Coordinates of C-alpha atoms in Angstrom, one line a residue:
Chain A
M1 CA -0.2 -0.2 0.1
S2 CA 2.3 2.4 0.9
Q3 CA 4.4 1.8 -1.6
Q4 CA 2.0 4.7 -3.8
T5 CA 4.1 7.3 -2.0
L6 CA 7.6 6.4 -3.3
D7 CA 7.3 7.9 -6.3
P8 CA 10.0 9.7 -5.9
T9 CA 9.7 11.7 -9.3
G10 CA 6.2 12.9 -7.8
S11 CA 4.3 13.2 -11.0
R12 CA 1.7 11.0 -9.9
G13 CA 1.1 12.6 -6.2
G14 CA -1.3 13.2 -6.6
E15 CA -3.0 9.5 -7.0
A16 CA -0.5 8.7 -3.5
T17 CA -3.9 10.2 -1.1
T18 CA -5.2 6.8 -1.0
S19 CA -3.5 6.6 1.8
P20 CA -2.7 9.4 3.8
P21 CA -4.2 8.4 7.0
R22 CA 0.5 8.1 7.4
A23 CA 1.9 11.9 7.0
G24 CA -0.2 12.5 9.7
R25 CA 0.4 10.1 12.5
P26 CA 3.4 10.8 14.3
G27 CA 3.6 7.6 16.4
G28 CA 5.1 4.8 14.4
T29 CA 9.1 7.0 13.4
E30 CA 10.7 3.4 12.2
P31 CA 7.9 3.8 9.0
V32 CA 8.6 7.3 8.0
V33 CA 12.6 6.7 8.5
R34 CA 12.5 2.9 6.2
R35 CA 11.1 5.5 3.5
S36 CA 12.9 8.1 3.4
W37 CA 15.9 6.1 3.1
R38 CA 13.5 4.3 0.4
E39 CA 12.9 6.9 -0.9
R40 CA 16.5 8.5 -1.0
R41 CA 17.1 5.8 -3.1
A42 CA 14.8 5.3 -5.6
A43 CA 15.4 9.7 -6.0
W44 CA 19.4 8.2 -6.7
D45 CA 18.1 5.7 -8.9
V46 CA 16.1 8.4 -11.1
R47 CA 18.7 10.8 -11.1
S48 CA 21.2 8.4 -12.3
A49 CA 19.5 5.8 -14.3
P50 CA 19.7 7.5 -17.4
Y51 CA 23.1 8.3 -17.4
L52 CA 24.2 4.7 -15.9
Y53 CA 22.7 3.0 -18.8
I54 CA 24.3 5.8 -21.5
S55 CA 28.0 4.9 -20.6
P56 CA 29.0 2.0 -20.7
F57 CA 28.0 3.4 -25.3
F58 CA 30.3 7.2 -24.0
I59 CA 33.5 4.7 -21.8
V60 CA 33.8 2.8 -25.2
F61 CA 33.8 5.4 -27.4
A62 CA 36.3 7.6 -25.3
I63 CA 38.4 5.0 -25.6
V64 CA 38.8 3.4 -29.2
G65 CA 36.8 7.0 -30.3
A66 CA 36.9 9.9 -29.1
F67 CA 40.7 9.3 -27.4
P68 CA 42.5 8.2 -31.1
L69 CA 40.9 10.8 -33.2
A70 CA 42.3 13.7 -30.8
Y71 CA 45.6 10.8 -30.2
T72 CA 46.2 10.3 -34.3
A73 CA 46.6 14.4 -34.7
Y74 CA 48.9 13.9 -31.7
V75 CA 51.0 11.5 -33.2
S76 CA 50.9 12.7 -37.1
V77 CA 52.8 15.8 -35.7
H78 CA 55.6 13.8 -34.0
D79 CA 57.9 10.9 -35.6
W80 CA 56.6 8.0 -34.2
S81 CA 57.8 4.6 -35.1
L82 CA 55.9 0.8 -35.0
L83 CA 59.0 0.2 -33.5
G84 CA 61.2 2.6 -31.5
G85 CA 56.8 5.0 -30.1
Q86 CA 57.6 8.5 -30.2
G87 CA 60.5 10.5 -31.3
D88 CA 60.4 14.4 -31.9
F89 CA 57.9 16.7 -32.2
V90 CA 57.8 17.8 -36.3
G91 CA 55.0 20.0 -36.5
L92 CA 53.7 20.0 -40.1
Q93 CA 56.3 17.6 -41.9
N94 CA 54.7 14.2 -41.4
Y95 CA 51.8 16.1 -44.0
R96 CA 54.6 18.0 -46.0
D97 CA 55.7 13.9 -47.0
V98 CA 52.8 12.3 -47.3
W99 CA 51.2 15.7 -49.2
A100 CA 55.2 15.4 -51.6
N101 CA 54.2 11.3 -52.1
P102 CA 54.3 10.2 -55.8
Y103 CA 51.6 7.9 -54.5
F104 CA 48.8 9.8 -51.9
S105 CA 47.8 11.5 -55.5
K106 CA 47.8 9.2 -56.9
Q107 CA 45.7 6.8 -54.9
V108 CA 43.6 9.8 -53.5
V109 CA 42.5 9.5 -57.8
N110 CA 42.1 5.9 -57.1
T111 CA 39.9 5.6 -54.0
L112 CA 37.8 8.8 -56.1
S113 CA 37.5 6.8 -59.4
I114 CA 36.8 3.8 -57.4
F115 CA 34.3 5.7 -55.4
V116 CA 32.7 6.9 -58.1
L117 CA 32.5 3.6 -60.2
S118 CA 30.8 1.8 -57.6
S119 CA 28.6 4.2 -55.5
V120 CA 26.8 5.7 -58.8
P121 CA 26.2 2.6 -60.6
Q122 CA 24.8 0.9 -57.3
V123 CA 22.7 4.6 -56.5
I124 CA 20.8 3.8 -59.7
I125 CA 20.8 0.4 -60.2
A126 CA 19.6 0.1 -56.7
V127 CA 16.6 2.5 -56.9
V128 CA 15.8 0.6 -60.5
L129 CA 15.6 -2.7 -58.3
A130 CA 13.6 -1.1 -55.7
G131 CA 11.4 0.4 -57.5
L132 CA 10.7 -3.4 -59.9
L133 CA 9.9 -4.6 -55.9
D134 CA 7.5 -1.8 -55.3
N135 CA 5.0 -4.7 -57.0
Q136 CA 2.5 -7.2 -56.2
L137 CA 4.2 -9.9 -57.0
R138 CA 4.6 -12.9 -56.0
G139 CA 6.6 -14.7 -53.4
R140 CA 7.8 -10.8 -52.2
T141 CA 9.7 -11.8 -49.3
W142 CA 10.9 -14.3 -51.0
W143 CA 12.4 -11.8 -53.9
R144 CA 13.7 -9.8 -50.8
M145 CA 16.0 -11.9 -49.7
S146 CA 16.9 -13.3 -52.5
I147 CA 18.7 -10.3 -53.8
L148 CA 20.4 -9.8 -50.2
L149 CA 22.1 -12.5 -50.4
P150 CA 25.7 -10.9 -51.0
F151 CA 25.5 -9.1 -47.6
V152 CA 26.7 -11.9 -46.5
V153 CA 29.5 -12.4 -47.8
S154 CA 32.9 -10.7 -46.7
P155 CA 35.2 -8.0 -48.9
V156 CA 37.5 -10.5 -48.3
A157 CA 35.3 -13.6 -49.7
V158 CA 34.6 -11.4 -53.2
A159 CA 37.8 -10.2 -54.0
I160 CA 38.6 -13.8 -53.7
I161 CA 35.9 -14.6 -55.4
F162 CA 36.3 -12.0 -58.3
G163 CA 39.7 -11.5 -58.0
S164 CA 39.7 -14.5 -59.9
V165 CA 36.0 -14.6 -62.3
F166 CA 39.3 -11.0 -63.1
G167 CA 41.9 -13.3 -63.5
D168 CA 43.4 -11.5 -65.9
R169 CA 44.7 -14.6 -68.4
Y170 CA 42.2 -17.5 -67.3
G171 CA 39.0 -15.7 -65.8
L172 CA 35.7 -16.6 -66.4
L173 CA 34.8 -12.4 -68.2
N174 CA 38.2 -12.5 -70.1
E175 CA 35.9 -16.2 -70.9
L176 CA 33.7 -15.1 -71.4
L177 CA 34.4 -11.6 -73.7
G178 CA 37.1 -14.6 -75.6
T179 CA 33.6 -15.9 -76.6
V180 CA 32.4 -12.9 -78.4
G181 CA 35.5 -11.4 -79.8
I182 CA 36.5 -9.2 -77.2
G183 CA 40.4 -9.6 -76.1
P184 CA 41.2 -10.5 -72.7
I185 CA 41.6 -7.3 -70.8
S186 CA 43.8 -6.3 -68.2
W187 CA 42.1 -6.6 -65.1
H188 CA 44.3 -6.4 -62.4
T189 CA 47.8 -3.7 -64.4
D190 CA 45.6 -2.1 -66.3
R191 CA 44.0 0.9 -64.3
F192 CA 41.0 1.8 -65.0
A193 CA 40.2 -1.6 -65.2
S194 CA 41.2 -3.1 -62.3
H195 CA 39.0 0.2 -60.5
V196 CA 36.1 -1.4 -62.6
A197 CA 36.8 -4.4 -61.4
I198 CA 36.6 -3.5 -57.6
A199 CA 33.5 -1.1 -58.0
T200 CA 32.0 -4.8 -59.5
M201 CA 32.9 -6.0 -56.2
V202 CA 31.1 -3.4 -54.3
N203 CA 28.1 -3.0 -56.2
W204 CA 27.6 -6.5 -56.1
R205 CA 27.8 -6.8 -51.7
W206 CA 25.5 -3.6 -51.4
T207 CA 23.1 -3.2 -54.1
G208 CA 20.9 -5.8 -52.7
F209 CA 20.2 -4.2 -49.6
N210 CA 20.1 -0.9 -50.5
A211 CA 17.5 -1.0 -53.1
L212 CA 15.9 -2.4 -49.6
I213 CA 16.1 0.5 -48.3
F214 CA 15.0 1.9 -51.2
L215 CA 12.1 0.2 -51.0
A216 CA 11.0 1.0 -47.8
A217 CA 10.8 4.7 -48.2
M218 CA 9.0 3.7 -51.4
Q219 CA 6.8 1.3 -50.1
A220 CA 6.3 5.1 -47.4
V221 CA 4.4 7.5 -50.3
P222 CA 0.9 7.8 -50.3
R223 CA -0.6 5.7 -53.2
D224 CA -3.0 7.3 -53.9
L225 CA -0.5 9.7 -54.9
Y226 CA -0.3 7.2 -58.4
E227 CA -4.1 6.9 -58.1
S228 CA -4.1 10.6 -59.3
A229 CA -1.4 9.9 -61.4
S230 CA -3.1 7.3 -63.4
L231 CA -6.1 9.3 -63.8
D232 CA -4.5 11.5 -65.7
G233 CA -2.8 9.1 -68.1
A234 CA 0.5 9.0 -65.8
S235 CA 2.9 5.9 -67.1
R236 CA 4.8 4.2 -64.8
V237 CA 7.5 5.4 -65.4
R238 CA 6.8 8.5 -65.5
Q239 CA 5.0 8.0 -61.9
F240 CA 8.4 7.0 -61.3
L241 CA 10.3 9.4 -61.9
S242 CA 7.9 12.3 -60.8
I243 CA 6.0 10.3 -57.8
T244 CA 8.5 8.3 -56.6
L245 CA 12.6 9.6 -57.4
P246 CA 11.5 13.3 -55.8
M247 CA 9.2 11.5 -53.2
I248 CA 12.7 9.3 -51.8
R249 CA 14.7 12.6 -51.7
P250 CA 15.7 12.3 -47.7
T251 CA 16.3 8.1 -48.5
M252 CA 18.7 8.9 -51.1
I253 CA 21.2 11.4 -48.7
F254 CA 21.4 8.4 -46.2
V255 CA 22.2 6.1 -48.5
I256 CA 25.1 8.4 -50.1
I257 CA 26.5 10.3 -47.4
T258 CA 26.8 6.4 -46.0
S259 CA 27.9 5.2 -49.5
T260 CA 30.5 8.0 -49.7
I261 CA 31.7 7.4 -45.7
G262 CA 32.5 3.7 -46.8
G263 CA 33.5 4.0 -50.3
L264 CA 36.3 5.9 -49.4
Q265 CA 37.4 4.0 -46.6
I266 CA 37.3 1.0 -49.0
F267 CA 40.3 -1.2 -47.9
A268 CA 40.0 -5.5 -48.5
E269 CA 39.2 -5.3 -52.0
P270 CA 42.4 -4.3 -52.9
R271 CA 44.4 -5.3 -51.2
L272 CA 42.8 -8.5 -51.9
F273 CA 42.2 -8.6 -55.1
D274 CA 46.1 -7.3 -55.4
E275 CA 47.9 -9.9 -56.9
T276 CA 51.7 -9.1 -56.5
T277 CA 53.9 -10.2 -53.4
A278 CA 54.4 -6.0 -51.7
R279 CA 50.2 -6.2 -52.0
N280 CA 50.5 -2.5 -51.8
G281 CA 47.6 -1.9 -54.5
G282 CA 48.7 -3.5 -57.7
S283 CA 52.4 -3.2 -59.7
D284 CA 52.5 0.6 -59.7
R285 CA 49.1 1.2 -57.3
Q286 CA 47.2 1.2 -60.1
F287 CA 44.7 0.3 -57.6
G288 CA 46.4 1.3 -54.0
T289 CA 43.3 3.1 -52.1
I290 CA 43.7 5.4 -49.4
T291 CA 43.2 2.7 -46.8
M292 CA 45.8 1.2 -47.9
L293 CA 48.5 3.7 -47.3
V294 CA 47.4 4.3 -44.6
Y295 CA 48.5 0.5 -43.2
D296 CA 51.5 1.1 -46.2
F297 CA 54.2 3.9 -44.1
G298 CA 52.2 2.3 -40.1
W299 CA 52.7 -1.7 -40.7
Q300 CA 55.8 -1.9 -43.7
L301 CA 58.0 1.3 -42.9
R302 CA 56.8 0.9 -39.3
D303 CA 56.1 4.9 -39.9
L304 CA 53.3 5.6 -37.8
G305 CA 53.8 9.3 -38.1
R306 CA 52.6 9.4 -41.1
A307 CA 50.0 6.4 -41.0
S308 CA 47.8 9.3 -38.5
A309 CA 48.4 11.9 -41.4
T310 CA 47.6 10.5 -43.7
A311 CA 44.1 9.4 -42.3
W312 CA 43.8 12.7 -41.3
M313 CA 43.5 14.1 -45.4
L314 CA 41.4 11.4 -45.1
F315 CA 39.5 11.6 -42.9
V316 CA 38.7 15.7 -43.8
L317 CA 38.0 13.9 -47.6
I318 CA 36.0 12.1 -47.0
L319 CA 34.0 15.3 -45.4
L320 CA 34.7 17.1 -48.5
I321 CA 32.9 14.8 -49.6
A322 CA 29.9 14.3 -47.6
L323 CA 29.6 18.1 -47.9
V324 CA 29.9 18.6 -51.6
N325 CA 26.6 15.4 -52.3
L326 CA 24.5 17.9 -50.0
V327 CA 25.1 21.3 -51.7
L328 CA 24.4 18.7 -55.3
I329 CA 21.0 16.7 -53.8
K330 CA 19.9 20.2 -52.7
R331 CA 20.1 21.5 -56.5
I332 CA 19.3 18.4 -57.3
G333 CA 16.1 18.7 -55.5
S334 CA 15.5 22.6 -55.7
L335 CA 15.6 22.1 -59.6
G336 CA 13.3 19.8 -59.9
A337 CA 10.8 21.6 -57.6
D338 CA 11.5 23.9 -60.3
K339 CA 8.9 22.5 -63.1
Chain B
M1 CA -5.1 0.4 -57.5
T2 CA -3.2 -2.8 -57.9
R3 CA 0.4 -2.4 -59.4
R4 CA 0.1 -5.9 -61.1
P5 CA 3.9 -6.0 -62.5
G6 CA 4.2 -8.1 -65.6
F7 CA 6.7 -10.5 -67.2
L8 CA 9.3 -7.5 -67.9
V9 CA 9.8 -7.4 -64.2
Y10 CA 10.1 -10.6 -63.1
G11 CA 12.3 -11.0 -65.4
L12 CA 14.9 -8.9 -65.0
L13 CA 14.5 -9.2 -61.2
A14 CA 14.9 -12.8 -61.8
A15 CA 17.9 -11.7 -63.9
F16 CA 19.3 -9.6 -60.4
V17 CA 18.2 -12.3 -58.3
I18 CA 20.9 -14.6 -60.7
G19 CA 23.9 -12.4 -61.0
S20 CA 23.3 -12.4 -56.4
A21 CA 23.9 -16.4 -56.9
A22 CA 26.5 -16.5 -59.3
P23 CA 29.7 -16.0 -57.2
F24 CA 28.7 -18.2 -55.0
Y25 CA 27.9 -21.4 -56.9
W26 CA 31.8 -20.5 -59.0
S27 CA 33.5 -20.3 -55.6
F28 CA 32.4 -23.7 -54.8
L29 CA 32.5 -24.9 -58.0
L30 CA 36.1 -23.5 -58.6
G31 CA 36.2 -24.9 -54.7
S32 CA 34.7 -28.6 -56.1
H33 CA 38.1 -28.4 -58.4
T34 CA 41.7 -29.8 -57.9
A35 CA 44.2 -27.2 -58.0
Q36 CA 45.3 -28.0 -61.6
V37 CA 41.8 -27.6 -62.8
A38 CA 41.4 -24.5 -61.2
A39 CA 44.2 -22.7 -62.7
Q40 CA 43.6 -23.8 -66.3
G41 CA 40.5 -20.9 -65.7
V42 CA 36.9 -22.7 -66.1
P43 CA 36.4 -25.9 -65.7
P44 CA 33.2 -28.3 -66.3
L45 CA 30.4 -26.8 -64.9
L46 CA 29.3 -29.5 -63.0
P47 CA 31.1 -29.7 -59.2
G48 CA 33.9 -32.1 -59.4
G49 CA 34.1 -33.7 -56.3
H50 CA 37.2 -32.3 -54.4
F51 CA 35.7 -29.9 -52.3
L52 CA 36.4 -32.3 -48.8
D53 CA 40.2 -32.4 -50.6
N54 CA 40.7 -29.0 -50.9
A55 CA 38.9 -28.4 -47.5
S56 CA 41.5 -30.3 -45.5
R57 CA 44.1 -28.7 -47.4
V58 CA 42.7 -25.1 -46.4
I59 CA 42.4 -26.6 -42.5
D60 CA 46.6 -27.3 -43.1
T61 CA 48.0 -24.1 -44.1
V62 CA 45.8 -21.7 -41.8
P63 CA 44.8 -22.5 -38.5
F64 CA 41.5 -23.0 -39.5
W65 CA 39.6 -24.1 -35.4
K66 CA 40.9 -21.2 -34.0
A67 CA 40.4 -19.3 -36.9
V68 CA 36.2 -19.8 -36.7
G69 CA 36.9 -20.4 -32.3
N70 CA 37.4 -17.0 -33.1
S71 CA 35.2 -15.0 -35.3
V72 CA 32.6 -16.9 -33.3
L73 CA 34.0 -15.9 -29.8
V74 CA 34.1 -12.2 -31.2
A75 CA 31.6 -12.1 -33.2
S76 CA 28.6 -13.3 -30.3
V77 CA 30.2 -11.6 -27.4
C78 CA 30.2 -7.6 -29.7
A79 CA 26.7 -8.8 -30.7
T80 CA 25.6 -9.8 -27.4
S81 CA 27.0 -6.7 -25.2
T82 CA 26.0 -4.1 -27.7
V83 CA 22.6 -5.1 -27.6
I84 CA 22.0 -5.4 -23.7
F85 CA 24.0 -1.6 -23.7
G86 CA 22.4 -0.6 -26.7
T87 CA 19.4 -1.1 -25.2
L88 CA 19.9 0.5 -22.2
A89 CA 21.0 4.1 -23.4
G90 CA 18.6 3.9 -26.1
Y91 CA 16.2 3.2 -23.4
A92 CA 17.6 5.8 -21.6
F93 CA 17.8 8.6 -25.0
A94 CA 14.0 7.2 -26.0
K95 CA 12.1 7.6 -22.1
L96 CA 14.7 9.3 -19.4
R97 CA 14.6 13.3 -19.1
F98 CA 17.3 14.0 -18.0
R99 CA 20.5 17.0 -18.4
G100 CA 21.9 17.5 -21.5
R101 CA 20.1 14.6 -23.1
S102 CA 19.7 15.7 -27.0
L103 CA 23.2 17.6 -26.9
L104 CA 24.0 13.5 -26.0
L105 CA 21.9 11.8 -28.4
A106 CA 23.1 13.8 -31.4
G107 CA 27.1 13.2 -30.1
V108 CA 25.6 9.5 -29.8
V109 CA 24.7 10.4 -33.8
A110 CA 27.7 12.4 -34.8
T111 CA 30.4 9.9 -34.5
M112 CA 28.9 7.1 -36.6
A113 CA 30.6 9.7 -39.0
V114 CA 34.4 9.4 -37.7
P115 CA 35.9 6.2 -40.0
T116 CA 37.1 3.3 -38.0
Q117 CA 40.7 4.6 -40.2
L118 CA 41.3 7.7 -38.0
G119 CA 41.8 5.4 -34.8
V120 CA 43.5 3.2 -35.9
V121 CA 46.5 3.9 -35.1
P122 CA 46.5 5.2 -32.0
L123 CA 44.4 2.1 -31.1
F124 CA 47.4 0.4 -32.3
I125 CA 49.6 1.8 -29.7
L126 CA 46.5 1.6 -26.6
M127 CA 45.7 -2.1 -26.9
S128 CA 50.1 -2.7 -27.5
E129 CA 50.1 -1.1 -24.2
L130 CA 47.5 -2.0 -22.5
G131 CA 49.5 -5.7 -24.2
W132 CA 46.0 -6.8 -25.7
T133 CA 47.7 -7.2 -29.5
G134 CA 47.2 -9.7 -30.9
T135 CA 45.0 -10.6 -28.6
T136 CA 40.4 -11.3 -29.6
W137 CA 40.8 -9.0 -26.6
S138 CA 41.9 -6.1 -28.6
I139 CA 39.3 -7.2 -31.2
I140 CA 36.3 -7.5 -28.8
V141 CA 36.7 -4.3 -26.2
P142 CA 35.8 -1.3 -29.9
T143 CA 32.5 -3.5 -31.1
L144 CA 31.4 -4.0 -26.9
V145 CA 28.7 -0.8 -27.9
T146 CA 28.5 1.1 -30.6
A147 CA 27.0 3.7 -32.0
F148 CA 24.7 2.0 -33.8
G149 CA 22.5 -0.2 -31.6
V150 CA 22.4 3.3 -29.7
F151 CA 20.5 4.3 -32.5
F152 CA 18.8 1.9 -33.7
M153 CA 17.5 0.8 -30.5
R154 CA 16.0 3.9 -29.8
Q155 CA 14.6 4.8 -32.8
Y156 CA 13.1 1.2 -31.9
L157 CA 11.9 2.2 -28.3
V158 CA 10.8 5.8 -28.5
D159 CA 7.0 4.0 -30.2
A160 CA 7.6 0.3 -28.7
V161 CA 8.0 1.4 -25.1
P162 CA 4.8 3.6 -23.9
D163 CA 5.0 5.8 -21.3
E164 CA 1.6 4.8 -19.7
L165 CA 4.2 1.5 -19.1
I166 CA 7.0 2.6 -18.3
E167 CA 4.3 4.2 -15.2
A168 CA 2.5 2.1 -13.9
A169 CA 5.4 0.1 -13.4
R170 CA 6.9 2.8 -11.6
M171 CA 3.8 3.1 -9.7
D172 CA 3.5 -0.4 -9.1
G173 CA 7.0 0.5 -7.0
C174 CA 9.6 -1.2 -9.9
S175 CA 13.4 0.4 -10.0
Q176 CA 14.6 1.5 -13.1
I177 CA 16.5 -1.7 -13.8
R178 CA 13.8 -3.8 -13.5
V179 CA 11.3 -1.4 -15.1
V180 CA 14.4 -1.9 -18.4
W181 CA 13.9 -6.1 -17.4
H182 CA 10.1 -6.8 -16.8
V183 CA 9.0 -3.6 -19.4
V184 CA 11.8 -2.6 -22.1
G185 CA 13.1 -6.1 -22.9
P186 CA 10.4 -7.6 -23.2
A187 CA 8.8 -5.2 -25.9
A188 CA 13.0 -4.5 -27.4
R189 CA 13.3 -8.2 -27.8
P190 CA 12.4 -8.0 -31.7
A191 CA 14.7 -4.8 -32.6
A192 CA 17.3 -6.5 -30.6
A193 CA 17.5 -10.1 -32.6
I194 CA 17.6 -7.9 -35.7
L195 CA 20.7 -5.2 -33.8
W196 CA 22.0 -8.8 -33.1
L197 CA 22.3 -10.4 -36.0
F198 CA 23.6 -7.0 -37.7
T199 CA 26.8 -6.7 -35.6
F200 CA 26.7 -11.1 -35.3
M201 CA 27.7 -10.3 -39.7
A202 CA 29.2 -6.8 -39.4
T203 CA 31.8 -8.8 -36.5
W204 CA 32.0 -11.9 -39.0
T205 CA 32.9 -10.3 -42.4
D206 CA 35.0 -7.5 -40.2
F207 CA 38.3 -7.4 -42.1
F208 CA 40.8 -4.0 -41.2
W209 CA 40.9 -3.1 -37.8
P210 CA 41.9 -7.3 -36.5
F211 CA 43.8 -7.6 -39.9
I212 CA 46.6 -5.3 -37.6
A213 CA 45.6 -6.7 -34.4
L214 CA 46.3 -9.9 -34.9
P215 CA 49.2 -12.4 -35.6
A216 CA 49.0 -15.5 -38.2
D217 CA 49.2 -18.4 -35.5
N218 CA 45.0 -16.0 -34.3
P219 CA 43.3 -15.2 -36.6
T220 CA 39.5 -14.5 -37.7
V221 CA 37.6 -16.5 -40.6
Q222 CA 38.9 -13.0 -42.3
V223 CA 42.6 -12.6 -41.6
A224 CA 42.6 -16.2 -41.6
L225 CA 41.7 -15.9 -45.7
N226 CA 44.3 -13.2 -46.4
Q227 CA 47.0 -15.2 -45.7
L228 CA 45.2 -18.4 -47.9
Q229 CA 45.7 -16.3 -50.6
S230 CA 49.2 -14.9 -49.7
G231 CA 51.8 -17.0 -51.2
F232 CA 53.1 -17.3 -55.4
F233 CA 51.4 -19.6 -57.2
K234 CA 47.4 -18.5 -56.8
D235 CA 46.2 -21.9 -55.9
Y236 CA 42.0 -21.0 -56.2
S237 CA 40.3 -24.5 -55.8
L238 CA 42.4 -23.8 -52.5
V239 CA 41.4 -20.2 -51.9
L240 CA 37.8 -20.7 -53.6
T241 CA 37.6 -22.9 -50.9
G242 CA 38.4 -20.9 -48.1
A243 CA 36.3 -18.6 -49.1
T244 CA 32.8 -20.7 -48.9
L245 CA 33.6 -22.0 -46.4
A246 CA 33.5 -18.9 -44.3
T247 CA 30.8 -17.7 -46.2
V248 CA 28.6 -20.4 -44.8
P249 CA 28.2 -20.4 -41.3
L250 CA 26.4 -16.4 -42.5
L251 CA 25.1 -18.4 -45.2
I252 CA 22.5 -20.6 -42.9
L253 CA 22.8 -16.8 -40.1
F254 CA 21.0 -16.0 -43.2
V255 CA 18.8 -18.7 -44.8
L256 CA 17.4 -19.0 -40.9
T257 CA 17.4 -15.7 -40.5
G258 CA 16.5 -13.8 -43.6
R259 CA 12.9 -12.5 -42.9
Q260 CA 13.7 -10.9 -40.4
L261 CA 16.9 -9.9 -41.6
V262 CA 15.1 -8.1 -44.2
A263 CA 12.6 -6.5 -42.3
G264 CA 14.9 -4.7 -40.1
I265 CA 16.8 -2.9 -42.5
M266 CA 13.1 -1.6 -44.3
Q267 CA 12.4 -1.2 -41.0
G268 CA 15.0 1.4 -40.4
A269 CA 15.7 2.8 -43.2
V270 CA 12.3 4.5 -42.6
K271 CA 13.3 5.3 -39.5
G272 CA 16.7 6.4 -40.2

């Protein structure tokens, strides 16, 4: 009974009046003392619980997220060897060294090229695929599961599998191209071809996943919009372009931003695709990426200072491109509104 | 209005599904032939009988069982702890009033944009200071709880638990943690299952950090796969058997839970 008075927030104080005689009874001191202790404990419980519950995330993030973020900056302005540890403060020298390294600009271009080749077709195909799935299909769940299938394969396994499909001499793809009279393409040595091959791996794994995200957005589009459009005589394709696409723009932004963050960090695919013994992106780094350069500086040249500087430059690049994306999407959106 | 699809829609979808499934078959196909056959390009399109031979070669070449054990351990511990801590934090952000709540939540979301690469150098230094380099601790600890997990549970719990229910439980004298256990936990179960699956898959397929932190004799499955193919001569039947073996556990998980996974992706998308 008395438990009803225990609500320490007092928000339901009114309902505690079911036992008013207690308050006016000074005789029993013992229950009063016990109650106030329990009240205090309960009040503490309410005040501390939220912080207690969110603290694991912030503790882990402090250790593996915030601290490394700041510490990377600290390491990047020092001479810092993998084995010897911290050395002298060198200011921006590591950044200058990385910037001057001929592989840096090459691998930035590679990363951007692979990123564009993977994200642009991926978003387009995913949207079309979602449009196809946004029908009254038989066996809907089955179709949805089937397109998600590649998502369970790790980037490492994807790279191994596609590495053999894109084999230069005996690969499946070159054999197939040979049957239609196209000469073998050197997927591993030609710069552009290698970018296409790596982008294909990324697209294979992620297109279905993104299609499901688009599908979810499409299903939230009010159906009566389509009804009135078709009454006005708009074709399916026309409806897709004029209703569906504008309505799913927020989701579009979400997918483009996340694929930017992921795409610019690409590492496993190009590394496992590489058949040279050094494994840092082909014989002439024709498909080496920025993340591979971070690894190369840090764990092969054992220079953690330069590795950190490279990592920071990658971060800035990611922010820049995310920003460009946002501006671009806004532009496209306002153009659509003008019509 | 019913939008009944025609043959074109089914045809295009079927083509896409075949494209999705074909690399699986290709991987198994080359894995089922001897190294000599696999080295000479496209083998007969029916599987040969050498898959088990190749599998035993994989097990001899890399510490395979150790890798599988490590991956199972790391992925299930990380998935379970992400679900527990994600539910607690998600509940706090969704339902409890406290100072700094919206700022802290914005902080959680913002951390999702920080790339792993940025932290990898200091994380490595930190792990060697702690003496964890080379052990699975170094893989487990950074993934104990993720921003995505917190945010995902928060989004779900905002609507899934009615405020009245929590208030009623409090009125009955439940402490906060008992509210979580008896009210929030059961309500969170569908989202928790999806988050568990997602985290398990993400941890199982992760490569960059384990590759840096783990030595050759104590790998995860992905790191072991990398070792398989680092020889001079590329033995495709060997590495593709390895790739197949590394994928089978997730494939089984996917077949059993694909329905929930699809629902989870679609639900998270609308709310996110």
